[in-house]
Structure formats: structure tokens, C-alpha cells
PDB file of C-alpha atoms and ligand atoms in Angstrom:
ATOM      1  CA  MET A   1       0.000   0.000   0.000  1.00 53.00           C
ATOM      2  CA  SER A   2       1.190   3.482  -0.804  1.00 71.00           C
ATOM      3  CA  ASN A   3       2.203   5.630   2.109  1.00 93.00           C
ATOM      4  CA  LYS A   4       1.809   8.800   0.079  1.00 94.00           C
ATOM      5  CA  LYS A   5      -0.204  11.718   1.314  1.00 96.00           C
ATOM      6  CA  SER A   6      -2.716  12.351  -1.428  1.00 96.00           C
ATOM      7  CA  ILE A   7      -3.539  15.782  -2.707  1.00 97.00           C
ATOM      8  CA  GLU A   8      -6.924  17.135  -1.697  1.00 96.00           C
ATOM      9  CA  TYR A   9      -6.837  20.359  -3.752  1.00 94.00           C
ATOM     10  CA  ILE A  10      -4.453  22.548  -5.652  1.00 97.00           C
ATOM     11  CA  ILE A  11      -5.852  26.014  -5.085  1.00 96.00           C
ATOM     12  CA  ALA A  12      -5.314  28.953  -7.458  1.00 97.00           C
ATOM     13  CA  PRO A  13      -4.677  32.292  -5.746  1.00 96.00           C
ATOM     14  CA  PRO A  14      -8.023  33.844  -4.715  1.00 95.00           C
ATOM     15  CA  PRO A  15      -8.638  37.470  -5.820  1.00 95.00           C
ATOM     16  CA  PRO A  16      -6.314  39.725  -3.809  1.00 96.00           C
ATOM     17  CA  HIS A  17      -7.326  42.381  -1.323  1.00 94.00           C
ATOM     18  CA  VAL A  18      -5.220  45.141   0.154  1.00 94.00           C
ATOM     19  CA  VAL A  19      -4.492  45.250   3.886  1.00 92.00           C
ATOM     20  CA  GLY A  20      -3.942  48.905   4.803  1.00 91.00           C
ATOM     21  CA  ASP A  21      -2.287  50.353   1.696  1.00 91.00           C
ATOM     22  CA  GLY A  22       0.846  48.203   1.564  1.00 93.00           C
ATOM     23  CA  PHE A  23      -0.019  44.521   1.603  1.00 94.00           C
ATOM     24  CA  ARG A  24      -1.798  43.137  -1.450  1.00 95.00           C
ATOM     25  CA  VAL A  25      -2.611  39.615  -0.346  1.00 96.00           C
ATOM     26  CA  HIS A  26      -4.335  36.459  -1.493  1.00 97.00           C
ATOM     27  CA  SER A  27      -6.042  34.857   1.541  1.00 96.00           C
ATOM     28  CA  PHE A  28      -5.719  31.114   0.994  1.00 97.00           C
ATOM     29  CA  PHE A  29      -7.213  30.180   4.341  1.00 97.00           C
ATOM     30  CA  PRO A  30      -9.503  30.299   6.127  1.00 96.00           C
ATOM     31  CA  GLY A  31     -11.486  30.776   2.943  1.00 88.00           C
ATOM     32  CA  ALA A  32     -13.685  29.398   0.221  1.00 77.00           C
ATOM     33  CA  LYS A  33     -11.908  26.079  -0.317  1.00 86.00           C
ATOM     34  CA  LEU A  34     -10.793  25.737   3.308  1.00 88.00           C
ATOM     35  CA  ILE A  35     -13.979  26.893   4.979  1.00 88.00           C
ATOM     36  CA  ASP A  36     -13.318  24.697   8.021  1.00 94.00           C
ATOM     37  CA  LYS A  37     -11.343  27.048  10.284  1.00 94.00           C
ATOM     38  CA  LYS A  38      -9.402  24.104  11.682  1.00 96.00           C
ATOM     39  CA  ARG A  39      -8.515  22.478   8.347  1.00 97.00           C
ATOM     40  CA  MET A  40      -4.864  23.650   8.526  1.00 98.00           C
ATOM     41  CA  SER A  41      -4.670  23.870  12.351  1.00 98.00           C
ATOM     42  CA  PRO A  42      -2.384  24.893  14.071  1.00 98.00           C
ATOM     43  CA  PHE A  43      -2.075  27.288  11.089  1.00 98.00           C
ATOM     44  CA  PHE A  44      -5.229  29.401  11.155  1.00 98.00           C
ATOM     45  CA  LEU A  45      -4.641  31.912   8.384  1.00 98.00           C
ATOM     46  CA  MET A  46      -2.370  32.381   5.417  1.00 98.00           C
ATOM     47  CA  ASP A  47      -2.159  35.696   3.567  1.00 97.00           C
ATOM     48  CA  TYR A  48       0.150  35.575   0.584  1.00 98.00           C
ATOM     49  CA  GLY A  49       1.513  38.722  -0.995  1.00 98.00           C
ATOM     50  CA  ALA A  50       2.451  37.399  -4.442  1.00 98.00           C
ATOM     51  CA  LYS A  51       5.371  39.228  -6.021  1.00 98.00           C
ATOM     52  CA  ILE A  52       4.503  42.734  -7.212  1.00 96.00           C
ATOM     53  CA  GLU A  53       6.536  45.810  -7.985  1.00 96.00           C
ATOM     54  CA  PHE A  54       6.027  48.825  -5.727  1.00 95.00           C
ATOM     55  CA  ALA A  55       6.826  52.284  -7.077  1.00 96.00           C
ATOM     56  CA  PRO A  56       9.075  54.472  -4.904  1.00 96.00           C
ATOM     57  CA  SER A  57       7.221  56.301  -2.132  1.00 95.00           C
ATOM     58  CA  ASP A  58       8.379  58.779   0.498  1.00 94.00           C
ATOM     59  CA  GLU A  59       5.516  57.727   2.787  1.00 92.00           C
ATOM     60  CA  PRO A  60       5.978  54.041   3.684  1.00 94.00           C
ATOM     61  CA  ARG A  61       2.893  52.020   2.745  1.00 95.00           C
ATOM     62  CA  GLY A  62       1.496  49.597   5.268  1.00 96.00           C
ATOM     63  CA  VAL A  63      -1.117  48.947   7.890  1.00 96.00           C
ATOM     64  CA  GLY A  64      -1.666  51.224  10.885  1.00 95.00           C
ATOM     65  CA  VAL A  65      -2.119  50.427  14.551  1.00 95.00           C
ATOM     66  CA  HIS A  66      -4.160  47.283  15.223  1.00 96.00           C
ATOM     67  CA  PRO A  67      -4.363  44.675  18.000  1.00 97.00           C
ATOM     68  CA  HIS A  68      -3.675  40.927  18.031  1.00 97.00           C
ATOM     69  CA  ALA A  69      -4.387  38.388  20.787  1.00 97.00           C
ATOM     70  CA  GLY A  70      -4.538  34.646  21.279  1.00 98.00           C
ATOM     71  CA  PHE A  71      -2.117  33.544  18.549  1.00 98.00           C
ATOM     72  CA  GLU A  72       1.181  34.172  16.758  1.00 98.00           C
ATOM     73  CA  THR A  73       1.850  36.059  13.525  1.00 97.00           C
ATOM     74  CA  VAL A  74       4.664  34.693  11.397  1.00 98.00           C
ATOM     75  CA  THR A  75       5.852  37.054   8.668  1.00 98.00           C
ATOM     76  CA  ILE A  76       8.141  35.699   5.968  1.00 98.00           C
ATOM     77  CA  ALA A  77       9.770  38.274   3.654  1.00 98.00           C
ATOM     78  CA  TYR A  78      10.748  36.841   0.261  1.00 98.00           C
ATOM     79  CA  HIS A  79      11.327  40.197  -1.461  1.00 98.00           C
ATOM     80  CA  GLY A  80      11.374  43.657   0.080  1.00 98.00           C
ATOM     81  CA  LYS A  81      11.647  44.636   3.746  1.00 98.00           C
ATOM     82  CA  ILE A  82       9.005  45.147   6.420  1.00 97.00           C
ATOM     83  CA  ALA A  83       9.255  47.321   9.531  1.00 97.00           C
ATOM     84  CA  HIS A  84       7.134  47.009  12.677  1.00 96.00           C
ATOM     85  CA  HIS A  85       6.510  48.862  15.930  1.00 95.00           C
ATOM     86  CA  ASP A  86       4.470  47.715  18.927  1.00 93.00           C
ATOM     87  CA  SER A  87       2.845  49.090  22.058  1.00 92.00           C
ATOM     88  CA  ALA A  88       5.567  47.669  24.308  1.00 86.00           C
ATOM     89  CA  GLY A  89       8.172  49.798  22.534  1.00 89.00           C
ATOM     90  CA  ASN A  90       9.570  46.974  20.414  1.00 91.00           C
ATOM     91  CA  SER A  91      10.447  47.589  16.795  1.00 93.00           C
ATOM     92  CA  GLY A  92      12.437  45.878  14.110  1.00 94.00           C
ATOM     93  CA  ILE A  93      12.974  45.187  10.444  1.00 97.00           C
ATOM     94  CA  ILE A  94      12.247  41.949   8.646  1.00 97.00           C
ATOM     95  CA  GLY A  95      14.858  41.745   5.894  1.00 97.00           C
ATOM     96  CA  GLU A  96      14.693  39.838   2.644  1.00 97.00           C
ATOM     97  CA  GLY A  97      14.794  36.102   3.428  1.00 98.00           C
ATOM     98  CA  ASP A  98      14.098  36.687   7.122  1.00 98.00           C
ATOM     99  CA  VAL A  99      11.181  35.699   9.333  1.00 98.00           C
ATOM    100  CA  GLN A 100       9.550  37.416  12.270  1.00 97.00           C
ATOM    101  CA  TRP A 101       7.762  35.066  14.641  1.00 97.00           C
ATOM    102  CA  MET A 102       5.629  37.261  16.894  1.00 97.00           C
ATOM    103  CA  THR A 103       3.723  35.767  19.791  1.00 97.00           C
ATOM    104  CA  ALA A 104       0.801  38.123  20.408  1.00 96.00           C
ATOM    105  CA  GLY A 105      -0.500  35.898  23.240  1.00 96.00           C
ATOM    106  CA  ALA A 106      -2.166  38.065  25.916  1.00 95.00           C
ATOM    107  CA  GLY A 107      -2.313  40.934  23.433  1.00 95.00           C
ATOM    108  CA  LEU A 108      -0.519  43.901  21.905  1.00 95.00           C
ATOM    109  CA  LEU A 109      -0.987  46.722  19.437  1.00 96.00           C
ATOM    110  CA  HIS A 110       1.316  47.015  16.480  1.00 95.00           C
ATOM    111  CA  LYS A 111       1.738  48.492  13.008  1.00 96.00           C
ATOM    112  CA  GLU A 112       3.440  47.004   9.971  1.00 97.00           C
ATOM    113  CA  TYR A 113       4.961  49.008   7.134  1.00 97.00           C
ATOM    114  CA  HIS A 114       7.312  48.779   4.205  1.00 97.00           C
ATOM    115  CA  GLU A 115      10.761  49.559   5.572  1.00 97.00           C
ATOM    116  CA  LYS A 116      11.783  53.201   4.942  1.00 96.00           C
ATOM    117  CA  GLU A 117      14.668  52.666   2.518  1.00 96.00           C
ATOM    118  CA  PHE A 118      12.805  49.969   0.597  1.00 97.00           C
ATOM    119  CA  SER A 119       9.863  52.330   0.374  1.00 97.00           C
ATOM    120  CA  LYS A 120      12.055  55.097  -1.086  1.00 97.00           C
ATOM    121  CA  THR A 121      13.612  52.937  -3.757  1.00 97.00           C
ATOM    122  CA  GLY A 122      10.559  50.728  -4.417  1.00 97.00           C
ATOM    123  CA  GLY A 123      10.984  47.319  -6.051  1.00 97.00           C
ATOM    124  CA  PRO A 124       9.690  43.771  -5.905  1.00 98.00           C
ATOM    125  CA  PHE A 125       7.746  42.829  -2.783  1.00 98.00           C
ATOM    126  CA  GLN A 126       6.661  39.311  -1.858  1.00 98.00           C
ATOM    127  CA  MET A 127       5.715  38.027   1.561  1.00 98.00           C
ATOM    128  CA  VAL A 128       3.618  35.579   3.553  1.00 98.00           C
ATOM    129  CA  GLN A 129       1.872  36.145   6.850  1.00 98.00           C
ATOM    130  CA  LEU A 130       0.710  33.126   8.800  1.00 98.00           C
ATOM    131  CA  TRP A 131      -1.429  33.160  11.903  1.00 98.00           C
ATOM    132  CA  VAL A 132      -0.453  30.253  14.119  1.00 98.00           C
ATOM    133  CA  ASN A 133      -2.979  29.344  16.790  1.00 98.00           C
ATOM    134  CA  LEU A 134      -2.040  28.897  20.447  1.00 98.00           C
ATOM    135  CA  PRO A 135      -3.565  26.178  22.628  1.00 98.00           C
ATOM    136  CA  SER A 136      -5.761  27.446  25.484  1.00 98.00           C
ATOM    137  CA  GLN A 137      -3.058  27.169  28.160  1.00 98.00           C
ATOM    138  CA  TYR A 138      -0.791  29.564  26.197  1.00 98.00           C
ATOM    139  CA  LYS A 139      -3.343  32.052  24.842  1.00 97.00           C
ATOM    140  CA  LYS A 140      -2.443  34.530  27.593  1.00 96.00           C
ATOM    141  CA  THR A 141       1.295  34.072  27.312  1.00 97.00           C
ATOM    142  CA  LYS A 142       3.392  37.240  27.441  1.00 95.00           C
ATOM    143  CA  PRO A 143       3.988  38.760  23.977  1.00 95.00           C
ATOM    144  CA  LYS A 144       7.421  38.058  22.509  1.00 95.00           C
ATOM    145  CA  TYR A 145       9.388  38.178  19.282  1.00 96.00           C
ATOM    146  CA  GLN A 146      11.700  35.787  17.548  1.00 96.00           C
ATOM    147  CA  GLU A 147      13.697  37.634  14.907  1.00 97.00           C
ATOM    148  CA  ILE A 148      14.841  34.808  12.685  1.00 98.00           C
ATOM    149  CA  THR A 149      17.379  35.979  10.148  1.00 98.00           C
ATOM    150  CA  ASN A 150      18.075  33.833   7.126  1.00 98.00           C
ATOM    151  CA  SER A 151      21.524  32.814   8.399  1.00 98.00           C
ATOM    152  CA  MET A 152      19.981  31.391  11.610  1.00 98.00           C
ATOM    153  CA  MET A 153      17.793  28.921   9.706  1.00 98.00           C
ATOM    154  CA  GLY A 154      18.700  25.259   9.453  1.00 98.00           C
ATOM    155  CA  ARG A 155      19.995  24.226   6.029  1.00 98.00           C
ATOM    156  CA  HIS A 156      19.901  20.716   4.685  1.00 98.00           C
ATOM    157  CA  TYR A 157      21.631  20.422   1.305  1.00 98.00           C
ATOM    158  CA  LEU A 158      20.542  17.839  -1.229  1.00 97.00           C
ATOM    159  CA  ASN A 159      22.927  15.782  -3.381  1.00 94.00           C
ATOM    160  CA  ASP A 160      23.252  18.419  -6.100  1.00 95.00           C
ATOM    161  CA  GLU A 161      24.798  20.655  -3.381  1.00 94.00           C
ATOM    162  CA  GLU A 162      22.767  23.618  -4.643  1.00 97.00           C
ATOM    163  CA  SER A 163      19.246  22.650  -3.614  1.00 98.00           C
ATOM    164  CA  PHE A 164      18.397  22.831   0.059  1.00 98.00           C
ATOM    165  CA  ILE A 165      15.680  22.765   2.663  1.00 98.00           C
ATOM    166  CA  GLU A 166      15.693  25.892   4.809  1.00 98.00           C
ATOM    167  CA  VAL A 167      14.218  24.939   8.163  1.00 98.00           C
ATOM    168  CA  ILE A 168      12.443  27.744  10.039  1.00 98.00           C
ATOM    169  CA  ALA A 169      10.641  25.583  12.622  1.00 98.00           C
ATOM    170  CA  GLY A 170      10.633  21.881  13.417  1.00 98.00           C
ATOM    171  CA  GLU A 171      13.149  19.679  11.627  1.00 98.00           C
ATOM    172  CA  TYR A 172      14.019  18.009   8.347  1.00 97.00           C
ATOM    173  CA  ASN A 173      16.120  14.809   8.487  1.00 95.00           C
ATOM    174  CA  GLY A 174      17.811  15.950  11.688  1.00 96.00           C
ATOM    175  CA  THR A 175      18.349  19.580  10.616  1.00 98.00           C
ATOM    176  CA  LYS A 176      16.481  21.756  13.097  1.00 98.00           C
ATOM    177  CA  GLY A 177      14.885  25.177  12.704  1.00 98.00           C
ATOM    178  CA  PRO A 178      15.498  27.991  15.218  1.00 98.00           C
ATOM    179  CA  ALA A 179      11.864  28.963  15.947  1.00 98.00           C
ATOM    180  CA  SER A 180      10.461  27.844  19.267  1.00 98.00           C
ATOM    181  CA  THR A 181       6.815  26.870  18.943  1.00 98.00           C
ATOM    182  CA  PHE A 182       4.044  26.086  21.436  1.00 98.00           C
ATOM    183  CA  THR A 183       2.812  23.006  19.567  1.00 98.00           C
ATOM    184  CA  PRO A 184       4.655  20.615  17.225  1.00 98.00           C
ATOM    185  CA  MET A 185       5.033  21.885  13.661  1.00 98.00           C
ATOM    186  CA  HIS A 186       7.395  22.065  10.718  1.00 98.00           C
ATOM    187  CA  VAL A 187       7.859  25.172   8.586  1.00 98.00           C
ATOM    188  CA  TYR A 188      10.371  25.019   5.694  1.00 98.00           C
ATOM    189  CA  ASN A 189      11.335  26.751   2.524  1.00 98.00           C
ATOM    190  CA  THR A 190      12.419  24.088   0.061  1.00 98.00           C
ATOM    191  CA  LYS A 191      14.707  25.795  -2.457  1.00 98.00           C
ATOM    192  CA  LEU A 192      15.226  23.406  -5.321  1.00 98.00           C
ATOM    193  CA  ARG A 193      17.131  23.665  -8.582  1.00 98.00           C
ATOM    194  CA  LYS A 194      15.321  22.536 -11.715  1.00 98.00           C
ATOM    195  CA  GLY A 195      15.273  18.741 -11.759  1.00 97.00           C
ATOM    196  CA  ALA A 196      16.032  18.332  -8.041  1.00 98.00           C
ATOM    197  CA  SER A 197      13.669  16.276  -5.930  1.00 97.00           C
ATOM    198  CA  THR A 198      13.158  15.469  -2.295  1.00 97.00           C
ATOM    199  CA  ILE A 199      10.843  13.452  -0.106  1.00 97.00           C
ATOM    200  CA  LEU A 200       9.178  14.951   2.946  1.00 97.00           C
ATOM    201  CA  ASN A 201       7.713  12.870   5.751  1.00 97.00           C
ATOM    202  CA  PHE A 202       5.056  14.034   8.187  1.00 98.00           C
ATOM    203  CA  PRO A 203       2.669  12.086  10.408  1.00 97.00           C
ATOM    204  CA  ALA A 204      -0.641  11.373   8.649  1.00 97.00           C
ATOM    205  CA  HIS A 205      -2.664  13.363  11.188  1.00 98.00           C
ATOM    206  CA  TYR A 206      -0.532  16.515  10.794  1.00 98.00           C
ATOM    207  CA  ASN A 207      -2.320  19.095   8.661  1.00 98.00           C
ATOM    208  CA  THR A 208      -0.063  19.768   5.719  1.00 98.00           C
ATOM    209  CA  GLY A 209       0.003  22.237   2.859  1.00 98.00           C
ATOM    210  CA  MET A 210       2.482  23.991   0.626  1.00 98.00           C
ATOM    211  CA  LEU A 211       2.661  27.243  -1.261  1.00 98.00           C
ATOM    212  CA  ILE A 212       4.578  27.469  -4.528  1.00 98.00           C
ATOM    213  CA  VAL A 213       6.402  30.751  -4.034  1.00 98.00           C
ATOM    214  CA  GLU A 214       8.645  30.518  -7.123  1.00 98.00           C
ATOM    215  CA  GLY A 215       8.793  28.195 -10.122  1.00 98.00           C
ATOM    216  CA  ASN A 216       6.748  25.084 -10.765  1.00 97.00           C
ATOM    217  CA  ALA A 217       6.925  21.638  -9.222  1.00 98.00           C
ATOM    218  CA  MET A 218       5.441  18.181  -9.331  1.00 98.00           C
ATOM    219  CA  ILE A 219       3.950  17.358  -5.939  1.00 97.00           C
ATOM    220  CA  ASN A 220       3.333  13.608  -5.779  1.00 95.00           C
ATOM    221  CA  ASP A 221       3.199  13.573  -9.597  1.00 89.00           C
ATOM    222  CA  GLN A 222       0.687  16.430  -9.868  1.00 97.00           C
ATOM    223  CA  ALA A 223       1.798  19.695 -11.424  1.00 98.00           C
ATOM    224  CA  ALA A 224       1.597  22.697  -9.077  1.00 98.00           C
ATOM    225  CA  LEU A 225       2.132  26.172 -10.489  1.00 98.00           C
ATOM    226  CA  LYS A 226       3.661  29.299  -9.008  1.00 98.00           C
ATOM    227  CA  ASP A 227       1.412  31.102  -6.489  1.00 98.00           C
ATOM    228  CA  HIS A 228      -0.794  28.017  -5.986  1.00 98.00           C
ATOM    229  CA  PHE A 229      -1.458  26.301  -2.658  1.00 98.00           C
ATOM    230  CA  VAL A 230      -1.422  22.524  -2.371  1.00 98.00           C
ATOM    231  CA  LEU A 231      -3.540  21.006   0.398  1.00 97.00           C
ATOM    232  CA  LEU A 232      -2.643  17.437   1.365  1.00 98.00           C
ATOM    233  CA  LYS A 233      -5.046  14.887   2.803  1.00 97.00           C
ATOM    234  CA  ASN A 234      -4.499  13.326   6.229  1.00 97.00           C
ATOM    235  CA  ASP A 235      -4.053   9.869   4.716  1.00 95.00           C
ATOM    236  CA  GLY A 236      -0.341   9.118   4.442  1.00 95.00           C
ATOM    237  CA  GLU A 237       3.102  10.365   5.379  1.00 97.00           C
ATOM    238  CA  GLU A 238       5.184  10.898   2.270  1.00 97.00           C
ATOM    239  CA  ILE A 239       5.282  13.771  -0.177  1.00 98.00           C
ATOM    240  CA  THR A 240       7.592  13.843  -3.180  1.00 97.00           C
ATOM    241  CA  ILE A 241       8.538  17.241  -4.539  1.00 98.00           C
ATOM    242  CA  GLU A 242      10.241  17.501  -7.908  1.00 98.00           C
ATOM    243  CA  ALA A 243      11.184  20.928  -9.237  1.00 98.00           C
ATOM    244  CA  THR A 244      10.325  21.309 -12.914  1.00 97.00           C
ATOM    245  CA  GLU A 245      11.895  24.787 -12.740  1.00 97.00           C
ATOM    246  CA  ASP A 246      14.039  26.411 -10.062  1.00 98.00           C
ATOM    247  CA  ALA A 247      11.485  26.513  -7.253  1.00 98.00           C
ATOM    248  CA  VAL A 248      10.861  27.893  -3.781  1.00 98.00           C
ATOM    249  CA  ILE A 249       8.125  26.099  -1.881  1.00 98.00           C
ATOM    250  CA  LEU A 250       6.864  27.021   1.574  1.00 98.00           C
ATOM    251  CA  VAL A 251       5.938  23.842   3.438  1.00 98.00           C
ATOM    252  CA  LEU A 252       3.650  23.830   6.501  1.00 98.00           C
ATOM    253  CA  SER A 253       2.843  20.767   8.582  1.00 98.00           C
ATOM    254  CA  GLY A 254       1.618  20.659  12.147  1.00 98.00           C
ATOM    255  CA  GLU A 255      -0.231  18.748  14.799  1.00 98.00           C
ATOM    256  CA  PRO A 256      -3.827  20.012  14.912  1.00 98.00           C
ATOM    257  CA  ILE A 257      -4.997  21.865  18.007  1.00 98.00           C
ATOM    258  CA  ASN A 258      -8.286  20.162  18.822  1.00 97.00           C
ATOM    259  CA  GLU A 259      -9.985  22.988  20.663  1.00 98.00           C
ATOM    260  CA  PRO A 260     -12.962  25.206  19.842  1.00 98.00           C
ATOM    261  CA  ILE A 261     -12.234  28.370  17.866  1.00 97.00           C
ATOM    262  CA  ALA A 262     -13.836  31.778  18.351  1.00 97.00           C
ATOM    263  CA  ALA A 263     -12.262  33.991  15.699  1.00 97.00           C
ATOM    264  CA  TYR A 264     -13.184  37.633  15.282  1.00 96.00           C
ATOM    265  CA  GLY A 265     -10.988  40.114  13.411  1.00 94.00           C
ATOM    266  CA  PRO A 266      -7.526  40.102  15.009  1.00 96.00           C
ATOM    267  CA  PHE A 267      -8.574  37.913  17.962  1.00 97.00           C
ATOM    268  CA  LEU A 268      -8.349  34.150  18.031  1.00 98.00           C
ATOM    269  CA  MET A 269      -9.835  32.653  21.181  1.00 98.00           C
ATOM    270  CA  ASN A 270     -11.619  29.496  22.306  1.00 98.00           C
ATOM    271  CA  THR A 271     -14.909  31.141  23.323  1.00 98.00           C
ATOM    272  CA  TRP A 272     -16.952  34.245  22.427  1.00 98.00           C
ATOM    273  CA  PRO A 273     -16.793  35.689  25.981  1.00 97.00           C
ATOM    274  CA  GLU A 274     -12.974  35.596  25.602  1.00 97.00           C
ATOM    275  CA  VAL A 275     -13.278  37.569  22.345  1.00 97.00           C
ATOM    276  CA  GLU A 276     -15.538  40.126  24.050  1.00 97.00           C
ATOM    277  CA  GLN A 277     -13.053  40.382  26.906  1.00 96.00           C
ATOM    278  CA  ALA A 278     -10.186  41.028  24.455  1.00 96.00           C
ATOM    279  CA  ILE A 279     -12.182  43.799  22.724  1.00 96.00           C
ATOM    280  CA  GLN A 280     -12.940  45.345  26.104  1.00 96.00           C
ATOM    281  CA  ASP A 281      -9.260  45.094  27.108  1.00 95.00           C
ATOM    282  CA  VAL A 282      -8.217  46.936  23.928  1.00 94.00           C
ATOM    283  CA  ASN A 283     -10.803  49.665  24.556  1.00 94.00           C
ATOM    284  CA  MET A 284      -9.629  50.054  28.143  1.00 94.00           C
ATOM    285  CA  GLY A 285      -6.026  50.500  27.005  1.00 93.00           C
ATOM    286  CA  LYS A 286      -4.826  47.224  28.473  1.00 92.00           C
ATOM    287  CA  PHE A 287      -2.941  46.395  25.247  1.00 93.00           C
ATOM    288  CA  GLY A 288      -0.999  49.638  25.691  1.00 90.00           C
ATOM    289  CA  VAL A 289      -0.823  52.678  23.443  1.00 86.00           C
ATOM    290  CA  LEU A 290       0.809  53.194  20.073  1.00 90.00           C
ATOM    291  CA  GLU A 291       0.815  56.308  17.882  1.00 85.00           C
ATOM    292  CA  ASP A 292      -0.168  55.909  14.238  1.00 82.00           C
TER     293      ASP A 292
HETATM  294 MN1   MN B   1      -0.651  42.633  12.426  1.00 55.40          MN
END
């Protein structure tokens, strides 16, 4: 019997929408094809900013002050740079190839913008933002950041010595990623030269999907095109990836969090009273203050 994970859907990018004035994103989930809010749990949301060219601008484009609570935002910059500021006085820059793993937990206010210099020169911009759910015992954890630069990531080279798996979280064949997570998960960028192939292995019950960020690939013998999302079924362990062009593929696989979800705007809780409480906390200034 085959131990392959079969493909449930290959999803074309949904029509984009603009978050603030700087992030033109395709929301792959939760959404039309993945209407079940737990289908990719622990990953709750994926916004994909497919590659576009931004004209130079003196005013950095972005999204103004907004809260988050009950989960983590993971921002992956493929092209361009993103700056952020929060209500606890933290700020930073997510450079090209870098990842920011922000635990909102108990709650914070922040804003996200194109980095100043990038904004001035303009250029290609491509990013992903994931929302990673937290289990109930960690929903109120203190906010924190993991600034994961590209050089910190685990790298597992394939036989051609040019293709590699860049491990952000979890592990690939013993190569570990630097991100600390609250539940078990694997997050990789597989960067393959044309013709290179690799086999990934995840437990059958882990929810697994992949985004084709660059190039084209065969995923278990089905062609997946650039900017498409491949959702795997929970029926096997093995996935074969073969690059039919130089390809970058974001791979997500994690143990589902089997808890109720109450999701409203930037809050991701277990119950509606918890959502109401979070809204009240924001209004009472308990998430702090941040100037626009
Ligand atoms: Mn945000």
C-alpha cells in the first residue's frame, strides 16, 4: 500500500485584497476552499503577498495600529523589507529572506509598514503572513518576538549541493529550525534547482500544505504552479517534490490543536466571551498605546 499523502486540492490564488495600503494579499485560508477554520490547524490563516513591484514612495505604505491576541503572527519576507513597531516599545525590520515570529499571546498593538529605505527605492515585494494558533493554556502568554534571520535557519543540502531545505521551525532529516513553537510543527522553505527532488515525511494526522512561491513543481506527480497552494489529505506520510523549474516552496505541517475556535478580526480565542473580553481590554487601554 502506498504511504503517500494524497492531494486534496491545488488552489489557485483567490482574488487579492489590500491590507492597509501596503499589503496586497491572497487569503488562501480560512477561505472558500478551506472553509473549516481548523482544516490547517495549528495554522489558522495564510495571507500571501504574491510578487509585485512597488513604485518608490516617500511615505511608507502599510497597515496602521491594530491589535492581536490569542495567537502568533509569522511574517516571511521573500522580497522587500518590512518594519514594525508595537505598544511595548519593540520595533524591528524583517529583511529579505528573514522571518519574524511574533507571539501576540495576551495581546498587543502594532503596526506594519514597508521599511523606509525599501519604500524610497521601491521594487519587488513578496511576503507571507501566517497566523499560528495557540492552545488554550498559552493564549495569555506574554507577547514576545523571535527575529529569525536567514543565516539562523537550518539548512539541509541535497545531493546536487545547490538545492536545500531551509528549516524555520521543526526539523528536516535531523536539521532543526530555530523557531520555538508552542505546539509541534514544521515550517520550511524548500529551495530546489530545476530537476532536483526530495521526499518529505510528516505524520498522517498533521495538517499539511504547501505554497509554490517561485517556479513550478510536481507534488506527488501532480503539477503545481507558481502562487498556488497545495492542500494534502491526512491519509499518508510521504510527499515527493520535484522541481520542474528552479522553485521555492513554503511547506507547513503541524499537529492540529483540537480545541474550539472563536475567531473575530484580530482575535483568536476558544470562546466568544474571551473575544468580548479582548475587545474590552483593547478599549480600556490594556494592550498599551501606540501612535499611528
Ligand atoms: Mn498585524
